[in-house]
PDB file of C-alpha atoms in Angstrom:
ATOM      1  CA  MET A  31      -7.572 -15.500 -13.926  1.00 89.00           C
ATOM      2  CA  PRO A  32      -6.571 -15.938 -10.266  1.00 92.00           C
ATOM      3  CA  LYS A  33      -9.109 -16.741  -7.580  1.00 92.00           C
ATOM      4  CA  ILE A  34      -9.550 -13.749  -5.259  1.00 94.00           C
ATOM      5  CA  ILE A  35      -9.358 -14.470  -1.537  1.00 95.00           C
ATOM      6  CA  ARG A  36     -10.158 -11.564   0.761  1.00 94.00           C
ATOM      7  CA  MET A  37      -8.498 -11.537   4.165  1.00 95.00           C
ATOM      8  CA  ALA A  38     -10.762  -9.718   6.602  1.00 92.00           C
ATOM      9  CA  ALA A  39     -11.425 -10.236  10.282  1.00 90.00           C
ATOM     10  CA  ASP A  40     -15.005 -10.583  11.451  1.00 87.00           C
ATOM     11  CA  TYR A  41     -16.246 -11.635  14.842  1.00 86.00           C
ATOM     12  CA  ASP A  42     -16.436 -15.377  15.390  1.00 83.00           C
ATOM     13  CA  CYS A  43     -15.737 -16.134  11.707  1.00 87.00           C
ATOM     14  CA  GLU A  44     -12.950 -17.407   9.536  1.00 90.00           C
ATOM     15  CA  PRO A  45     -10.710 -14.576   8.255  1.00 93.00           C
ATOM     16  CA  LEU A  46     -10.457 -15.759   4.629  1.00 95.00           C
ATOM     17  CA  TRP A  47     -13.318 -15.075   2.235  1.00 94.00           C
ATOM     18  CA  ASP A  48     -14.036 -16.167  -1.334  1.00 92.00           C
ATOM     19  CA  SER A  49     -14.880 -12.935  -3.148  1.00 86.00           C
ATOM     20  CA  GLU A  50     -17.028 -14.685  -5.754  1.00 85.00           C
ATOM     21  CA  GLU A  51     -19.007 -16.879  -3.366  1.00 82.00           C
ATOM     22  CA  ALA A  52     -19.236 -14.314  -0.525  1.00 78.00           C
ATOM     23  CA  ASP A  53     -18.488 -17.120   1.915  1.00 88.00           C
ATOM     24  CA  TYR A  54     -15.531 -17.957   4.106  1.00 88.00           C
ATOM     25  CA  VAL A  55     -12.765 -20.273   2.972  1.00 91.00           C
ATOM     26  CA  PRO A  56     -11.498 -22.684   5.636  1.00 87.00           C
ATOM     27  CA  ALA A  57      -7.724 -22.282   5.818  1.00 86.00           C
ATOM     28  CA  GLU A  58      -7.488 -26.070   5.965  1.00 87.00           C
ATOM     29  CA  GLU A  59      -8.687 -26.217   2.341  1.00 90.00           C
ATOM     30  CA  LEU A  60      -5.704 -24.173   1.175  1.00 93.00           C
ATOM     31  CA  VAL A  61      -2.121 -25.372   0.937  1.00 91.00           C
ATOM     32  CA  LEU A  62      -0.593 -23.313   3.758  1.00 96.00           C
ATOM     33  CA  SER A  63       2.255 -23.961   6.139  1.00 97.00           C
ATOM     34  CA  GLN A  64       1.392 -24.845   9.722  1.00 96.00           C
ATOM     35  CA  GLN A  65       3.098 -21.643  10.889  1.00 97.00           C
ATOM     36  CA  THR A  66       0.947 -19.496   8.596  1.00 97.00           C
ATOM     37  CA  MET A  67      -2.224 -21.242   9.721  1.00 95.00           C
ATOM     38  CA  GLU A  68      -1.272 -20.633  13.361  1.00 96.00           C
ATOM     39  CA  ARG A  69      -0.531 -16.956  12.663  1.00 97.00           C
ATOM     40  CA  LEU A  70      -3.882 -16.638  10.912  1.00 96.00           C
ATOM     41  CA  ASP A  71      -5.662 -18.169  13.923  1.00 95.00           C
ATOM     42  CA  GLU A  72      -3.812 -15.841  16.316  1.00 96.00           C
ATOM     43  CA  TRP A  73      -4.598 -12.786  14.177  1.00 97.00           C
ATOM     44  CA  GLN A  74      -8.304 -13.671  14.121  1.00 96.00           C
ATOM     45  CA  ALA A  75      -8.304 -14.467  17.869  1.00 95.00           C
ATOM     46  CA  ALA A  76      -6.843 -11.030  18.638  1.00 96.00           C
ATOM     47  CA  TYR A  77      -9.761  -9.457  16.770  1.00 94.00           C
ATOM     48  CA  ASP A  78     -12.323 -11.681  18.484  1.00 93.00           C
ATOM     49  CA  ALA A  79     -10.848 -10.671  21.859  1.00 93.00           C
ATOM     50  CA  ILE A  80     -11.916  -7.025  21.461  1.00 93.00           C
ATOM     51  CA  LEU A  81     -15.597  -7.895  21.082  1.00 90.00           C
ATOM     52  CA  ASN A  82     -17.593  -6.502  23.998  1.00 86.00           C
ATOM     53  CA  LEU A  83     -20.818  -8.494  24.165  1.00 84.00           C
ATOM     54  CA  GLN A  84     -22.214  -6.243  26.902  1.00 87.00           C
ATOM     55  CA  ASP A  85     -21.786  -3.154  24.714  1.00 88.00           C
ATOM     56  CA  PRO A  86     -21.045  -3.984  21.051  1.00 80.00           C
ATOM     57  CA  TYR A  87     -20.664  -0.279  20.232  1.00 84.00           C
ATOM     58  CA  GLU A  88     -17.694  -0.049  22.603  1.00 84.00           C
ATOM     59  CA  ILE A  89     -15.354  -2.233  20.595  1.00 85.00           C
ATOM     60  CA  ALA A  90     -11.737  -1.127  20.538  1.00 90.00           C
ATOM     61  CA  PHE A  91      -8.204  -2.370  20.772  1.00 94.00           C
ATOM     62  CA  PRO A  92      -6.506  -1.605  24.103  1.00 93.00           C
ATOM     63  CA  SER A  93      -4.452   1.157  22.449  1.00 96.00           C
ATOM     64  CA  PRO A  94      -3.787   2.720  19.045  1.00 95.00           C
ATOM     65  CA  GLU A  95      -0.406   0.958  19.093  1.00 97.00           C
ATOM     66  CA  ALA A  96      -2.066  -2.428  19.621  1.00 96.00           C
ATOM     67  CA  GLU A  97      -4.399  -1.768  16.697  1.00 95.00           C
ATOM     68  CA  ALA A  98      -1.505  -0.673  14.471  1.00 95.00           C
ATOM     69  CA  ALA A  99       0.480  -3.796  15.415  1.00 97.00           C
ATOM     70  CA  TRP A 100      -2.541  -5.991  14.632  1.00 96.00           C
ATOM     71  CA  ASP A 101      -2.960  -4.270  11.255  1.00 95.00           C
ATOM     72  CA  GLN A 102       0.757  -4.633  10.428  1.00 95.00           C
ATOM     73  CA  GLU A 103       0.582  -8.333  11.280  1.00 97.00           C
ATOM     74  CA  GLY A 104      -2.450  -8.605   9.011  1.00 96.00           C
ATOM     75  CA  LEU A 105      -0.568  -7.057   6.108  1.00 95.00           C
ATOM     76  CA  ALA A 106       2.485  -9.247   6.709  1.00 95.00           C
ATOM     77  CA  LEU A 107       0.245 -12.293   6.928  1.00 96.00           C
ATOM     78  CA  ALA A 108      -1.589 -11.376   3.715  1.00 96.00           C
ATOM     79  CA  ASN A 109       1.773 -11.110   1.965  1.00 95.00           C
ATOM     80  CA  GLN A 110       2.758 -14.522   3.339  1.00 96.00           C
ATOM     81  CA  LEU A 111      -0.519 -16.005   2.096  1.00 96.00           C
ATOM     82  CA  GLN A 112       0.155 -14.590  -1.375  1.00 95.00           C
ATOM     83  CA  LYS A 113       3.670 -16.026  -1.323  1.00 95.00           C
ATOM     84  CA  GLU A 114       2.516 -19.490  -0.229  1.00 96.00           C
ATOM     85  CA  LEU A 115      -0.519 -19.700  -2.522  1.00 96.00           C
ATOM     86  CA  GLY A 116       1.212 -18.313  -5.601  1.00 94.00           C
ATOM     87  CA  GLU A 117      -0.220 -16.877  -8.794  1.00 93.00           C
ATOM     88  CA  GLU A 118      -3.290 -19.119  -8.716  1.00 95.00           C
ATOM     89  CA  TYR A 119      -4.696 -16.809  -6.023  1.00 95.00           C
ATOM     90  CA  GLU A 120      -4.880 -13.066  -5.517  1.00 95.00           C
ATOM     91  CA  ILE A 121      -4.966 -12.117  -1.837  1.00 95.00           C
ATOM     92  CA  HIS A 122      -6.737  -8.892  -0.882  1.00 95.00           C
ATOM     93  CA  TYR A 123      -6.256  -7.120   2.454  1.00 93.00           C
ATOM     94  CA  ASN A 124      -8.292  -4.037   3.346  1.00 82.00           C
ATOM     95  CA  ASN A 125     -10.060  -4.633   0.018  1.00 75.00           C
ATOM     96  CA  GLN A 126      -6.859  -4.099  -1.978  1.00 80.00           C
ATOM     97  CA  PRO A 127      -4.636  -6.658  -3.669  1.00 83.00           C
ATOM     98  CA  VAL A 128      -1.564  -7.181  -1.489  1.00 83.00           C
ATOM     99  CA  LYS A 129       0.578  -6.732  -4.574  1.00 74.00           C
ATOM    100  CA  THR A 130      -0.403  -3.028  -4.559  1.00 68.00           C
ATOM    101  CA  LEU A 131       0.215  -2.488  -0.829  1.00 63.00           C
ATOM    102  CA  ALA A 132       3.522  -1.689   0.838  1.00 57.00           C
ATOM    103  CA  GLN A 133       5.476  -4.818   1.612  1.00 54.00           C
ATOM    104  CA  VAL A 134       6.305  -5.499   5.238  1.00 48.00           C
TER     105      VAL A 134
END
């Protein structure tokens, strides 16, 4: 049975989560290419950048297009993670296995 890794952005956290342990998984512990690790860091940083500490209820991307682009990058990145990690892992994005989502 594959290990389920959930890819989900959260403020000031790692974006990869162990579904069984309910704890983050440092990307450095996985066998990922440097390019994928950099993309993962950039994807998480883009999410962190929308945090408004003065008014946490006013959190939003600069535009709907920016949010859609961020989400598309997330899906593409989740697919890349699945490809690099292989059948030993099952990557979930938006709480769904990437194998069931449209490929980018």
